[in-house]
mmCIF file of C-alpha atoms in Angstrom:
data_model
loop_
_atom_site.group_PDB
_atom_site.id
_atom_site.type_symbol
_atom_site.label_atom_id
_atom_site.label_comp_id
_atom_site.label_asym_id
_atom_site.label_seq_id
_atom_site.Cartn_x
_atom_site.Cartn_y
_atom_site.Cartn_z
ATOM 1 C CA UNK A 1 138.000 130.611 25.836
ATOM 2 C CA UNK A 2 140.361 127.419 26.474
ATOM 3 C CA UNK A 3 142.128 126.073 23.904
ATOM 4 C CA UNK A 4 139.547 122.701 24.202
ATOM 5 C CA UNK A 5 136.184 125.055 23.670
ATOM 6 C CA UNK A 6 137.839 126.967 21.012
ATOM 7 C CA UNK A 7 138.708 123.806 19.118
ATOM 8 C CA UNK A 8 135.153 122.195 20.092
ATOM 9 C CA UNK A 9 133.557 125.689 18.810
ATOM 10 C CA UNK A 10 135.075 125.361 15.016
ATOM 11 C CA UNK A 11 133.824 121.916 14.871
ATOM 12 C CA UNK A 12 129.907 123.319 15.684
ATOM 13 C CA UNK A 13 130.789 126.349 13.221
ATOM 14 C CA UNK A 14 131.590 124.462 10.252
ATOM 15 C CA UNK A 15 128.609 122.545 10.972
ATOM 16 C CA UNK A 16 126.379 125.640 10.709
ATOM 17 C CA UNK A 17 127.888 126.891 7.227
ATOM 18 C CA UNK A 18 127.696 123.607 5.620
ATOM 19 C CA UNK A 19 123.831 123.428 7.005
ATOM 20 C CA UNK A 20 122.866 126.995 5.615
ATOM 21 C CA UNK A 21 124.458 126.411 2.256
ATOM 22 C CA UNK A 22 124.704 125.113 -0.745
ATOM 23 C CA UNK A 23 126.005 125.250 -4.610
ATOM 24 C CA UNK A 24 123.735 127.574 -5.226
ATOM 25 C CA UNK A 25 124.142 129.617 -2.143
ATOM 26 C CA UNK A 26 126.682 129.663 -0.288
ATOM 27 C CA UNK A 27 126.598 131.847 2.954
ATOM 28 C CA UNK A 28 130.131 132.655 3.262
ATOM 29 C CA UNK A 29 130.883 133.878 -0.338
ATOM 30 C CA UNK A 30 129.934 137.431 0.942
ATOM 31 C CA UNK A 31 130.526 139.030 -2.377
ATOM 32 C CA UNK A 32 128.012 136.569 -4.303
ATOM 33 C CA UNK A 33 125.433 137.349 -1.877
ATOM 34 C CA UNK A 34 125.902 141.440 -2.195
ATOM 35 C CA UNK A 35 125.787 140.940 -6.212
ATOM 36 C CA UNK A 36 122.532 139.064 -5.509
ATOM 37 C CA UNK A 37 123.571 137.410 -9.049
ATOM 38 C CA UNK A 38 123.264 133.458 -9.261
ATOM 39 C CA UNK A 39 126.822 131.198 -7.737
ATOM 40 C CA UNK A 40 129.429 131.051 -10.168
ATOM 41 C CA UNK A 41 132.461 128.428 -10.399
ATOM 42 C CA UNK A 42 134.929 130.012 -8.304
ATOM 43 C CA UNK A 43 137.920 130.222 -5.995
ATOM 44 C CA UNK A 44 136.386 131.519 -2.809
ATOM 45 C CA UNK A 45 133.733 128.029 -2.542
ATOM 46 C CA UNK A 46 136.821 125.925 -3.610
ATOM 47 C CA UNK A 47 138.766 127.005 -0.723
ATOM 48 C CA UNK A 48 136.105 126.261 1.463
ATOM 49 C CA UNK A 49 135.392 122.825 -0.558
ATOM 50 C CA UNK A 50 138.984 122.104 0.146
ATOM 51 C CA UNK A 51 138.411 123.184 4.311
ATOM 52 C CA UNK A 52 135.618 120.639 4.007
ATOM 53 C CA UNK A 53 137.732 117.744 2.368
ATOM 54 C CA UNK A 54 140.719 118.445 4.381
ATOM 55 C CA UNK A 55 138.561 118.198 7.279
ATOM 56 C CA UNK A 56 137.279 114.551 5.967
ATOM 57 C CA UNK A 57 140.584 113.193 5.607
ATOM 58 C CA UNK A 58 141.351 113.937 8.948
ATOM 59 C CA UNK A 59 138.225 112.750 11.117
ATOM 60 C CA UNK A 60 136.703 110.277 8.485
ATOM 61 C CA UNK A 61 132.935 112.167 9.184
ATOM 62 C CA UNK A 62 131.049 111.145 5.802
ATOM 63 C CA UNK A 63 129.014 114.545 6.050
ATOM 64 C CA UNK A 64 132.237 116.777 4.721
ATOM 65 C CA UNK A 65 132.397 114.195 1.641
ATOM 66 C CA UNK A 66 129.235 114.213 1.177
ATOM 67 C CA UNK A 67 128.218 118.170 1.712
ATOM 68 C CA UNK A 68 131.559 118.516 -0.851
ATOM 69 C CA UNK A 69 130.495 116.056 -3.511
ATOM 70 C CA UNK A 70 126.902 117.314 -3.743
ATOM 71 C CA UNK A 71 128.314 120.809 -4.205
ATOM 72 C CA UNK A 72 131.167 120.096 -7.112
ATOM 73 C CA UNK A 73 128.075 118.078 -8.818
ATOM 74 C CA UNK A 74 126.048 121.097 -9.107
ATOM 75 C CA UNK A 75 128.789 122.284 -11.500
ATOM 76 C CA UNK A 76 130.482 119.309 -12.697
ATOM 77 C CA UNK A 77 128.727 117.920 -16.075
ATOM 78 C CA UNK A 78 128.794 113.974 -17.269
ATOM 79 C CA UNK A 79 130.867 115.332 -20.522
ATOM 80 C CA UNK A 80 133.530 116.853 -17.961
ATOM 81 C CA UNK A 81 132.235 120.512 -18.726
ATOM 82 C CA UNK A 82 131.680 123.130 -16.012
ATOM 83 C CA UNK A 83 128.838 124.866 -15.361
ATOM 84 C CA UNK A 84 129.557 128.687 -15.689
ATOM 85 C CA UNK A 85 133.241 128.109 -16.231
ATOM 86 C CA UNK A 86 134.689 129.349 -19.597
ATOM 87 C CA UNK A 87 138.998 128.175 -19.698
ATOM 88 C CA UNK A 88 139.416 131.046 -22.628
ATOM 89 C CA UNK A 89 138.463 133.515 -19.930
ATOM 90 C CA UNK A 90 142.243 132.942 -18.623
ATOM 91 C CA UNK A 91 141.636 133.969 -15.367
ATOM 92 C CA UNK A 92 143.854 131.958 -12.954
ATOM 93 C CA UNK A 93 141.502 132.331 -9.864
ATOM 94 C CA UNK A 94 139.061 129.763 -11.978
ATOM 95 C CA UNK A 95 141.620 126.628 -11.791
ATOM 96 C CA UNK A 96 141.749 126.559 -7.867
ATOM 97 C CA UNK A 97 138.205 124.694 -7.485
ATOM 98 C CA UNK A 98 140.202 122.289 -9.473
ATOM 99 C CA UNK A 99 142.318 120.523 -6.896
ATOM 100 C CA UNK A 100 139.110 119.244 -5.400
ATOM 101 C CA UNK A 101 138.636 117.703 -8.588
ATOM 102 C CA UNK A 102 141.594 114.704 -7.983
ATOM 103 C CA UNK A 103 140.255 113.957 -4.742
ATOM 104 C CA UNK A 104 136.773 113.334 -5.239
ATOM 105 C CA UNK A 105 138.285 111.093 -8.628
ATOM 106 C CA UNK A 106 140.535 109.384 -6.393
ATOM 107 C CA UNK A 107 137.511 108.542 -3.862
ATOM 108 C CA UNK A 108 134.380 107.580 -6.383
ATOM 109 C CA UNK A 109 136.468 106.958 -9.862
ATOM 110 C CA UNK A 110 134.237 108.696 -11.851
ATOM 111 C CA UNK A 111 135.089 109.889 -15.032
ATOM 112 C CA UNK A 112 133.263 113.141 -15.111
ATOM 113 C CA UNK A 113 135.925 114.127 -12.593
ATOM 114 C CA UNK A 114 138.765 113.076 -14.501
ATOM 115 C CA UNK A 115 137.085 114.775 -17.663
ATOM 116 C CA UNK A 116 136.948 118.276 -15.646
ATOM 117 C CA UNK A 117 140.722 117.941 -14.570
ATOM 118 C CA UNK A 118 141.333 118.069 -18.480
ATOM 119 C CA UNK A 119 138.652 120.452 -19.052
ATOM 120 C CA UNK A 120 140.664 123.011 -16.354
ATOM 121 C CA UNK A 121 144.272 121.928 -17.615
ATOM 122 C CA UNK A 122 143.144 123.059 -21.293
ATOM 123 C CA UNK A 123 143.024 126.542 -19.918
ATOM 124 C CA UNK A 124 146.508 126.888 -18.547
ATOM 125 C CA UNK A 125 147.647 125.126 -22.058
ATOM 126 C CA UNK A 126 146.953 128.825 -23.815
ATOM 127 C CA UNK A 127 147.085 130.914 -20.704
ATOM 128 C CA UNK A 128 148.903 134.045 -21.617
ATOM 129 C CA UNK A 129 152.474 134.492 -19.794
ATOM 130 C CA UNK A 130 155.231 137.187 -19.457
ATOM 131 C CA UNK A 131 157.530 137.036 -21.831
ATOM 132 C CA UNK A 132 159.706 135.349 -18.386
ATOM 133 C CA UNK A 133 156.864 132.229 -18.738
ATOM 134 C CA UNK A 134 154.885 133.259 -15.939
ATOM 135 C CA UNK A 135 151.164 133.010 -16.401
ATOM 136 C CA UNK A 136 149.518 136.022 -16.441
ATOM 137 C CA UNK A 137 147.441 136.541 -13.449
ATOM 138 C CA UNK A 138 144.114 136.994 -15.612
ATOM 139 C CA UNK A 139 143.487 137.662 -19.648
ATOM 140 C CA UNK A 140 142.425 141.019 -18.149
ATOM 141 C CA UNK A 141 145.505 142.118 -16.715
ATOM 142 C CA UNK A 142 147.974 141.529 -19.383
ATOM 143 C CA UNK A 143 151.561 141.300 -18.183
ATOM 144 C CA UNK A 144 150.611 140.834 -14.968
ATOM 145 C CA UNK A 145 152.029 138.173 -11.942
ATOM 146 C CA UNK A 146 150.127 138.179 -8.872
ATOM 147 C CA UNK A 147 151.012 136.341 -5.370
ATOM 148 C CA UNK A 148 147.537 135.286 -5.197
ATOM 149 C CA UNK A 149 147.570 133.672 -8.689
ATOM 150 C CA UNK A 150 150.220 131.172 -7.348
ATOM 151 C CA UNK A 151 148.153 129.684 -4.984
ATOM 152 C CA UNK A 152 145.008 129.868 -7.257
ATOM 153 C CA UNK A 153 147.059 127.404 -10.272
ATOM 154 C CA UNK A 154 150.072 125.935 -9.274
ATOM 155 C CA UNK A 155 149.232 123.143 -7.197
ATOM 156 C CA UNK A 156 146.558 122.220 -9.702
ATOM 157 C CA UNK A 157 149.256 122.594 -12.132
ATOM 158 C CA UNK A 158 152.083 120.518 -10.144
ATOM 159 C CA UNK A 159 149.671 117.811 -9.282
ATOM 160 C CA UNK A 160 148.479 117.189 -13.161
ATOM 161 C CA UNK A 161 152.247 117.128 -14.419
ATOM 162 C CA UNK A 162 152.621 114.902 -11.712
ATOM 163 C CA UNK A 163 150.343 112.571 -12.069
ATOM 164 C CA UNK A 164 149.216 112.842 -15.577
ATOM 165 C CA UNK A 165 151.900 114.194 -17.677
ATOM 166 C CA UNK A 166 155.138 112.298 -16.662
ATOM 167 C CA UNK A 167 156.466 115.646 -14.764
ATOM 168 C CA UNK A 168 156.551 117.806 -18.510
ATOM 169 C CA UNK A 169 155.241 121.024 -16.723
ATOM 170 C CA UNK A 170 156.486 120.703 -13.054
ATOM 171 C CA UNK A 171 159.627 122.553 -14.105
ATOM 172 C CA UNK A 172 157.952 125.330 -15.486
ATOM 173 C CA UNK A 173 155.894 125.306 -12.044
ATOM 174 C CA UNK A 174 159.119 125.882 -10.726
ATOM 175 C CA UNK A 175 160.380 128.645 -12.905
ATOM 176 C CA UNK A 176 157.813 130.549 -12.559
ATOM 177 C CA UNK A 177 158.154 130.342 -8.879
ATOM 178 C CA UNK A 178 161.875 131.658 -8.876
ATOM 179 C CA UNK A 179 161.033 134.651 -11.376
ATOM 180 C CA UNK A 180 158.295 135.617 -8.330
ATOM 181 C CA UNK A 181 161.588 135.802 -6.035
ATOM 182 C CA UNK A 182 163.345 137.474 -8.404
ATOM 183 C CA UNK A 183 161.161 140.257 -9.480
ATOM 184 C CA UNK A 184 158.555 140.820 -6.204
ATOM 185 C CA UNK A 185 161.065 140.448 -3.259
ATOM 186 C CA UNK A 186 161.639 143.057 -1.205
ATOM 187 C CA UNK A 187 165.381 142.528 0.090
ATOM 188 C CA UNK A 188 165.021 144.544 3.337
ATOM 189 C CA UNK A 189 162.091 142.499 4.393
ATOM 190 C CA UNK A 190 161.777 138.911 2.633
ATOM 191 C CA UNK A 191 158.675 140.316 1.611
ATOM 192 C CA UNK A 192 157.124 139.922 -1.300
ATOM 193 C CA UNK A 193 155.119 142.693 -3.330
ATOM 194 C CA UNK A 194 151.326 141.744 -4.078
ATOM 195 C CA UNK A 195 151.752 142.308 -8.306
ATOM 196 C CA UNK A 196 154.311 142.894 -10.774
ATOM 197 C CA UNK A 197 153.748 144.639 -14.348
ATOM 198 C CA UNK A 198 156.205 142.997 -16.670
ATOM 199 C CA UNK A 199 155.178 145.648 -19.230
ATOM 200 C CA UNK A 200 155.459 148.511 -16.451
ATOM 201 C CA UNK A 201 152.700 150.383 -17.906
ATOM 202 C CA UNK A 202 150.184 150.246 -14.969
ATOM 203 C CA UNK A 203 149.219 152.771 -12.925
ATOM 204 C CA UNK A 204 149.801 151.087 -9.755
ATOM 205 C CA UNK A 205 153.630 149.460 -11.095
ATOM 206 C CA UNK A 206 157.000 151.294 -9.942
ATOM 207 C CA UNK A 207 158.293 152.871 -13.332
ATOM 208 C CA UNK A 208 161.733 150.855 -12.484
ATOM 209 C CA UNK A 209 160.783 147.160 -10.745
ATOM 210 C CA UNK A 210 157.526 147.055 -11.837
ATOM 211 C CA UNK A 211 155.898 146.050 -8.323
ATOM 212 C CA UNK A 212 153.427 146.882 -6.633
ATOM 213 C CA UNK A 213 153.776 149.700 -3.719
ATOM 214 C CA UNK A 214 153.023 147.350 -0.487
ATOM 215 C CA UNK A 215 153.025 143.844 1.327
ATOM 216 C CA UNK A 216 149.220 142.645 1.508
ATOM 217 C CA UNK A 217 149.101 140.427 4.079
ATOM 218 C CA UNK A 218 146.682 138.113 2.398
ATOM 219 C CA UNK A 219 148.815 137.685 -1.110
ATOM 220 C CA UNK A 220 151.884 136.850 1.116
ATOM 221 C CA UNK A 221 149.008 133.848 2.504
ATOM 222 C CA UNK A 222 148.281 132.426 -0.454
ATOM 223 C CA UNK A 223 151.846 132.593 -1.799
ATOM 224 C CA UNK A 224 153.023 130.493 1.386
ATOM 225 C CA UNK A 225 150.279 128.063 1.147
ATOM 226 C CA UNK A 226 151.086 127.996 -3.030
ATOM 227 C CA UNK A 227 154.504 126.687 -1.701
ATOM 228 C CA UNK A 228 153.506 124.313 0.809
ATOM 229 C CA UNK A 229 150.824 122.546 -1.429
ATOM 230 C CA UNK A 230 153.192 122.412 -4.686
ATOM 231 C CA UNK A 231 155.526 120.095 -3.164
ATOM 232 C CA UNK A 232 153.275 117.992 -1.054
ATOM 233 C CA UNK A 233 152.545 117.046 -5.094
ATOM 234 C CA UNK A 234 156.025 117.013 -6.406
ATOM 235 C CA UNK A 235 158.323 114.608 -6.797
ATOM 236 C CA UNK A 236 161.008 114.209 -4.950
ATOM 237 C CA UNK A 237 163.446 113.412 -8.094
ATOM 238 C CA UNK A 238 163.017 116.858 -8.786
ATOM 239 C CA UNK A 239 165.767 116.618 -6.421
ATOM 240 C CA UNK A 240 166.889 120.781 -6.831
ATOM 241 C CA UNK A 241 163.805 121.766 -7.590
ATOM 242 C CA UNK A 242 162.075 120.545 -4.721
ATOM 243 C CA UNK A 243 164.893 121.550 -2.188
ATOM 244 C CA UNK A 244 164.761 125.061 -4.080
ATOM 245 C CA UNK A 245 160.414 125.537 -3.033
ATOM 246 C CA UNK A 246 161.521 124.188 0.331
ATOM 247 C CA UNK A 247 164.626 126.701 1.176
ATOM 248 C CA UNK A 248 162.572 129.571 -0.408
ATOM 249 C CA UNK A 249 159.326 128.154 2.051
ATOM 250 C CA UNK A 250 161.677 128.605 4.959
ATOM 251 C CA UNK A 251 163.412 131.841 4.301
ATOM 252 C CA UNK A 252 159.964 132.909 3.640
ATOM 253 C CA UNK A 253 158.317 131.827 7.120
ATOM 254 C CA UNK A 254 161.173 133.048 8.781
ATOM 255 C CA UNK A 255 160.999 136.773 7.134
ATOM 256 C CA UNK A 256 157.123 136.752 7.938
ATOM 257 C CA UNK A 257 157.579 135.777 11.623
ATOM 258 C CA UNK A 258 159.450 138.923 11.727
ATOM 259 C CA UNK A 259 156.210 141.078 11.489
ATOM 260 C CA UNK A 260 153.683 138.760 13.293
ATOM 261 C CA UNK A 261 152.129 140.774 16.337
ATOM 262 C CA UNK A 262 153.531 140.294 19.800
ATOM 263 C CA UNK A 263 150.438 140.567 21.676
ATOM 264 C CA UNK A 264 147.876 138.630 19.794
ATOM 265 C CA UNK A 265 150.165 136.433 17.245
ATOM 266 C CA UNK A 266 148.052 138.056 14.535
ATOM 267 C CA UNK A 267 149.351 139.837 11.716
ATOM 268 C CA UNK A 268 147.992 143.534 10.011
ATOM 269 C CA UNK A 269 146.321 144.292 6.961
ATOM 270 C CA UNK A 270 149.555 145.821 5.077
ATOM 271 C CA UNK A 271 152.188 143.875 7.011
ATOM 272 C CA UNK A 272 155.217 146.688 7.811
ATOM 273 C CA UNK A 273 152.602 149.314 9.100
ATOM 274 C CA UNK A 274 151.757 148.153 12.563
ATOM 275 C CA UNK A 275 149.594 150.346 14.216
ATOM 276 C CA UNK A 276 148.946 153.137 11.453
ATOM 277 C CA UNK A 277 145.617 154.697 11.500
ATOM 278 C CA UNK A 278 143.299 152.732 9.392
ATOM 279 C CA UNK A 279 145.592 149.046 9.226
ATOM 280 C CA UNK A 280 144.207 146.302 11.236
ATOM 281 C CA UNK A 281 145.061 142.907 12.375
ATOM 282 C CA UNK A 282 143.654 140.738 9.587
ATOM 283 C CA UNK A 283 141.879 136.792 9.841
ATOM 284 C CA UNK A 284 142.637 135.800 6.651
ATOM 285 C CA UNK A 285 146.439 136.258 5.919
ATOM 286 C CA UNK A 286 147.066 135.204 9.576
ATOM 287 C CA UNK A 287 144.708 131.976 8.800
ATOM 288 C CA UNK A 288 146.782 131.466 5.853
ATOM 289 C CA UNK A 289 149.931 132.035 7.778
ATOM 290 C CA UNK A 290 149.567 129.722 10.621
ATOM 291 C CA UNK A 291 148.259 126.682 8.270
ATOM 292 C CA UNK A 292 150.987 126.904 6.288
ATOM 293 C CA UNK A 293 152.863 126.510 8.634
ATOM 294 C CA UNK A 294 151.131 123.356 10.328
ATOM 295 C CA UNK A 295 150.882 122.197 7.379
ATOM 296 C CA UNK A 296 154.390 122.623 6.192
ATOM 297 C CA UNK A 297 155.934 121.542 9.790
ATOM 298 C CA UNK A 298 154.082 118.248 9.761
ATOM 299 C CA UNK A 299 155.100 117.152 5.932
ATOM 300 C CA UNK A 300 158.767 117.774 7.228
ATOM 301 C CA UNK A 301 159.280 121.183 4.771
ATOM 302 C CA UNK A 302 159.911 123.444 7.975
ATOM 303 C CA UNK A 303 161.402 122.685 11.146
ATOM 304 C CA UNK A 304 159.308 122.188 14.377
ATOM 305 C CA UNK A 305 160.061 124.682 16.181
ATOM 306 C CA UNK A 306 157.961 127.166 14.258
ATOM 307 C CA UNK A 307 154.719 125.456 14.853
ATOM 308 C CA UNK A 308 154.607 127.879 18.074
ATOM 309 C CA UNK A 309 153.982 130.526 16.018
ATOM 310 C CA UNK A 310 151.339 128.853 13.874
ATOM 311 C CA UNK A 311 149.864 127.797 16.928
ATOM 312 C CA UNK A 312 149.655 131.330 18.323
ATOM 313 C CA UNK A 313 148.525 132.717 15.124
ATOM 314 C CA UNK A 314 145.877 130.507 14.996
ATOM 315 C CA UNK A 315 144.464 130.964 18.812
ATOM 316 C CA UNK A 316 145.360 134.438 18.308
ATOM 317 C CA UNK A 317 142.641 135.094 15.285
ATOM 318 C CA UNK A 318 140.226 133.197 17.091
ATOM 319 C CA UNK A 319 140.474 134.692 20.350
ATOM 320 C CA UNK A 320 140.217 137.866 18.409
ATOM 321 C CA UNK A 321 137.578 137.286 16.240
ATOM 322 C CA UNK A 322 135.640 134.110 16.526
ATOM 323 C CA UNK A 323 132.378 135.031 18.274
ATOM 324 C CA UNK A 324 128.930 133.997 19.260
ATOM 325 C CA UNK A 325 126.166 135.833 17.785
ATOM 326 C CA UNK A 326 122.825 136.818 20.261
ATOM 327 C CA UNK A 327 120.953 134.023 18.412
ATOM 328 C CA UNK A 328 123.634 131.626 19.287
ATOM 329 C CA UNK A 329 124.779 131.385 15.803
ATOM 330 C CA UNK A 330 129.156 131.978 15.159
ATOM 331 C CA UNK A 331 130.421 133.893 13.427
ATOM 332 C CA UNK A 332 134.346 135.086 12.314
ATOM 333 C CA UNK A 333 135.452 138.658 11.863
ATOM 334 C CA UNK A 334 138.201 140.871 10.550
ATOM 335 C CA UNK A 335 138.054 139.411 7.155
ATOM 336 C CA UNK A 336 138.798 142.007 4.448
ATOM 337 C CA UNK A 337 136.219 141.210 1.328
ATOM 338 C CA UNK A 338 138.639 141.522 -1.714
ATOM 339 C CA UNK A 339 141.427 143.453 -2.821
ATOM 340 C CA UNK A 340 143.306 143.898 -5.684
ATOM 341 C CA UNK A 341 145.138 145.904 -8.789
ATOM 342 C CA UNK A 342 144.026 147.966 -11.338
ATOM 343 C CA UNK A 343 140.624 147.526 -12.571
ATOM 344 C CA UNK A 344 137.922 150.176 -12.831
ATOM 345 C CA UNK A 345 137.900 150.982 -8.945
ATOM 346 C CA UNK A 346 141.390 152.431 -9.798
ATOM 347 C CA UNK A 347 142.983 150.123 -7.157
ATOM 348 C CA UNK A 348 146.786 151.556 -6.374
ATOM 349 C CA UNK A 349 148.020 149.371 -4.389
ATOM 350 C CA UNK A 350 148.536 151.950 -1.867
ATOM 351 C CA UNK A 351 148.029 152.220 2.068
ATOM 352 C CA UNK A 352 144.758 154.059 1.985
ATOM 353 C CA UNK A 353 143.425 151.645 -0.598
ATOM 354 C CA UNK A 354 144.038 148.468 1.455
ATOM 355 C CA UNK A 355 142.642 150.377 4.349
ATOM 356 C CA UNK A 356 139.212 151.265 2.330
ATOM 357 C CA UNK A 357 138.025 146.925 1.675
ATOM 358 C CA UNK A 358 135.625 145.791 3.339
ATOM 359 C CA UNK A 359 136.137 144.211 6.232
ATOM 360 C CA UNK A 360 133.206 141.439 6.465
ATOM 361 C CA UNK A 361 132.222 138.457 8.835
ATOM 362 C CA UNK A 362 131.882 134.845 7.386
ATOM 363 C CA UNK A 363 133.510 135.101 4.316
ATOM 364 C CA UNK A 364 135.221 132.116 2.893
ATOM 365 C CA UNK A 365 138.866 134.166 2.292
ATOM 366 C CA UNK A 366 139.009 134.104 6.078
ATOM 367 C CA UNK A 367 136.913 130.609 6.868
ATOM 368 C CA UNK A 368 138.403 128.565 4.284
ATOM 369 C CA UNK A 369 141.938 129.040 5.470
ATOM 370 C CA UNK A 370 140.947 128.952 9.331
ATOM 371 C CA UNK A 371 139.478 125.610 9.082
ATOM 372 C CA UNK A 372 142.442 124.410 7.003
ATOM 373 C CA UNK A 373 144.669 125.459 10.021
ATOM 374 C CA UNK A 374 141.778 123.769 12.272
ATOM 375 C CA UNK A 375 142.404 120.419 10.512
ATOM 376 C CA UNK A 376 146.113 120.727 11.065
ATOM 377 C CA UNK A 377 145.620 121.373 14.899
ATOM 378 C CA UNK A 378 143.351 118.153 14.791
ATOM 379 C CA UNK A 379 145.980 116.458 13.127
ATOM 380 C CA UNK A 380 148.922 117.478 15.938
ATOM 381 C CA UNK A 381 146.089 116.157 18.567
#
């Protein structure tokens, strides 16, 4: 495919998710369909509710406001309470849905909206941390810091100090940040570890650093989008705070690009193992990867030369794994389901777990961040 029909293809893809779902079912949130239990608030439909607004900003279509509206009513109450969303559950994935939240306020200026911001701020007001500050990743895995969780709150986080709370928390965004880099990166790679265990008690934690035993490409995603999306809402008189995101953002990009895949700009499952039996090149952390890095190179954060590799990345996934179905429907591939620590599935954290996901079609882990990176390739046009 050309660069032009792949482009043109997203477009009519998007399209056909938004048409075959809804609030109540969404088709790409692959693991609320298996459950066959009723939708949930959750991270996996706010990513792709933030694809969808993203994607209004940048071509003005009413249909991607609308289709994104409709679907945070469902859940959004008059009193600002959430359907199915509990704050005292402490789980950190719950907050990301959240973002959406300020830009459907800033559009319609209805309170409801505003109400919910508070309603998801209240959580992180009595969210367990490390005894460092960091929020624990979820109430259920005390001690705990995971990459993912920084994409999942922080931006909320940053944008409410921001805007609400004359910049009280936005240093403690920071900090928390900076312990990450201390603790979880690797200094022969740049990479960073998926989990820590403060307490160093878990099964899966190294008795002496506390990490976790490998590089999951899709927690090294979120944790570069986490960075590009917290200061696109900080202040700039955060003057060494905000310098200090952006030179850890670089050094970051720069230590990924090490590991992205000559051939197909892609990147594998566990990110140092090209090749072994069982790793694969992944959608979703490479989706991740190149928006970020659109993303990053067009608010000024990273130079422009490295575009190229988003770019790459990008084409690279879809040439891979972007497909039409007999039917005519899309579809995208090479999306692993889930992964994580711990947990009753005894997840280790090592190579032959990572390897054992699912890897699924559709799901909104890989979607979400694809059209995110779409938008930004709109955007260059």
């Amino acid at each position: 495919m050309t660069h032009e029909e792949i482009l043109s293809m997203l477009g009519d893809y998007v399209d056909y998710l938004i048409a075959n779902s809804s609030a109540e079912a969404p088709m790409w949130n692959i693991e609320k369909v298996r459950s066959g239990k009723p939708n949930k608030w959750n991270y996996i439909d706010g990513c792709m509710i933030t694809a969808c607004l993203s994607l209004y900003k940048t071509t003005g279509d009413e249909k991607y406001l609308k289709f994104s509206k409709d679907f945070i009513d469902f859940f959004v109450q008059e009193d600002g309470s959430i359907k199915t969303y509990d704050p005292k559950e402490y789980n950190l994935d719950n907050v990301n849905q959240g973002k959406n939240l300020f830009t459907l306020y800033d559009i319609f200026g209805d309170e409801k909206y505003r109400k919910a911001i508070d309603t998801i701020r209240s959580q992180l007001l009595t969210q367990p941390r490390t005894k460092e500050g960091n929020f624990w990743h979820k109430d259920i895995y005390p001690w705990q810091v995971w990459l993912d969780g920084t994409y999942m709150a922080q931006p909320f986080y940053m944008e409410y100090e921001t805007r609400y709370n004359k910049m009280q928390g936005c240093i403690d965004s920071y900090k928390q940040f900076m312990n990450i880099k201390k603790h979880m990166r690797d200094e022969k790679t740049g990479l960073y570890y998926h989990g820590y265990d403060e307490s160093r008690t878990m099964y899966w934690a190294d008795p002496v650093t506390g990490c976790s035993p490998n590089f999951w490409l899709r927690a090294m995603g979120w944790f570069m989008v986490a960075m590009v999306d917290v200061l696109e809402r900080m202040d700039e008189q955060l003057y060494n705070e905000y310098r200090g995101i952006m030179a850890m953002l670089k050094q970051t990009i720069e230590d990924v690009h090490q590991f992205q895949d000559e051939e197909t700009g892609m990147f594998w499952q566990v990110m140092d193992h090209p090749g072994v039996e069982g790793n694969y090149l992944e959608t979703s952390g490479t989706a991740l990867f190149a928006y970020a890095v659109l993303k990053g190179v067009r608010l000024g954060y990273l130079p422009k030369r490295m575009a190229a590799w988003a770019e790459k990345a990008f084409y690279g996934t879809c040439d891979k794994y972007l497909s039409k179905n007999p039917d005519g429907s899309l579809q995208l591939g090479g999306i692993c389901l889930v992964a994580g620590l711990g947990g009753k599935d005894h997840r280790d954290g090592s190579l032959a777990y990572y390897f054992s996901e699912p890897v699924v079609c559709n799901d909104a882990k890989g979607v979400g961040p694809l059209v995110l990176a779409y938008t930004e390739m709109i955007a260059r046009k």
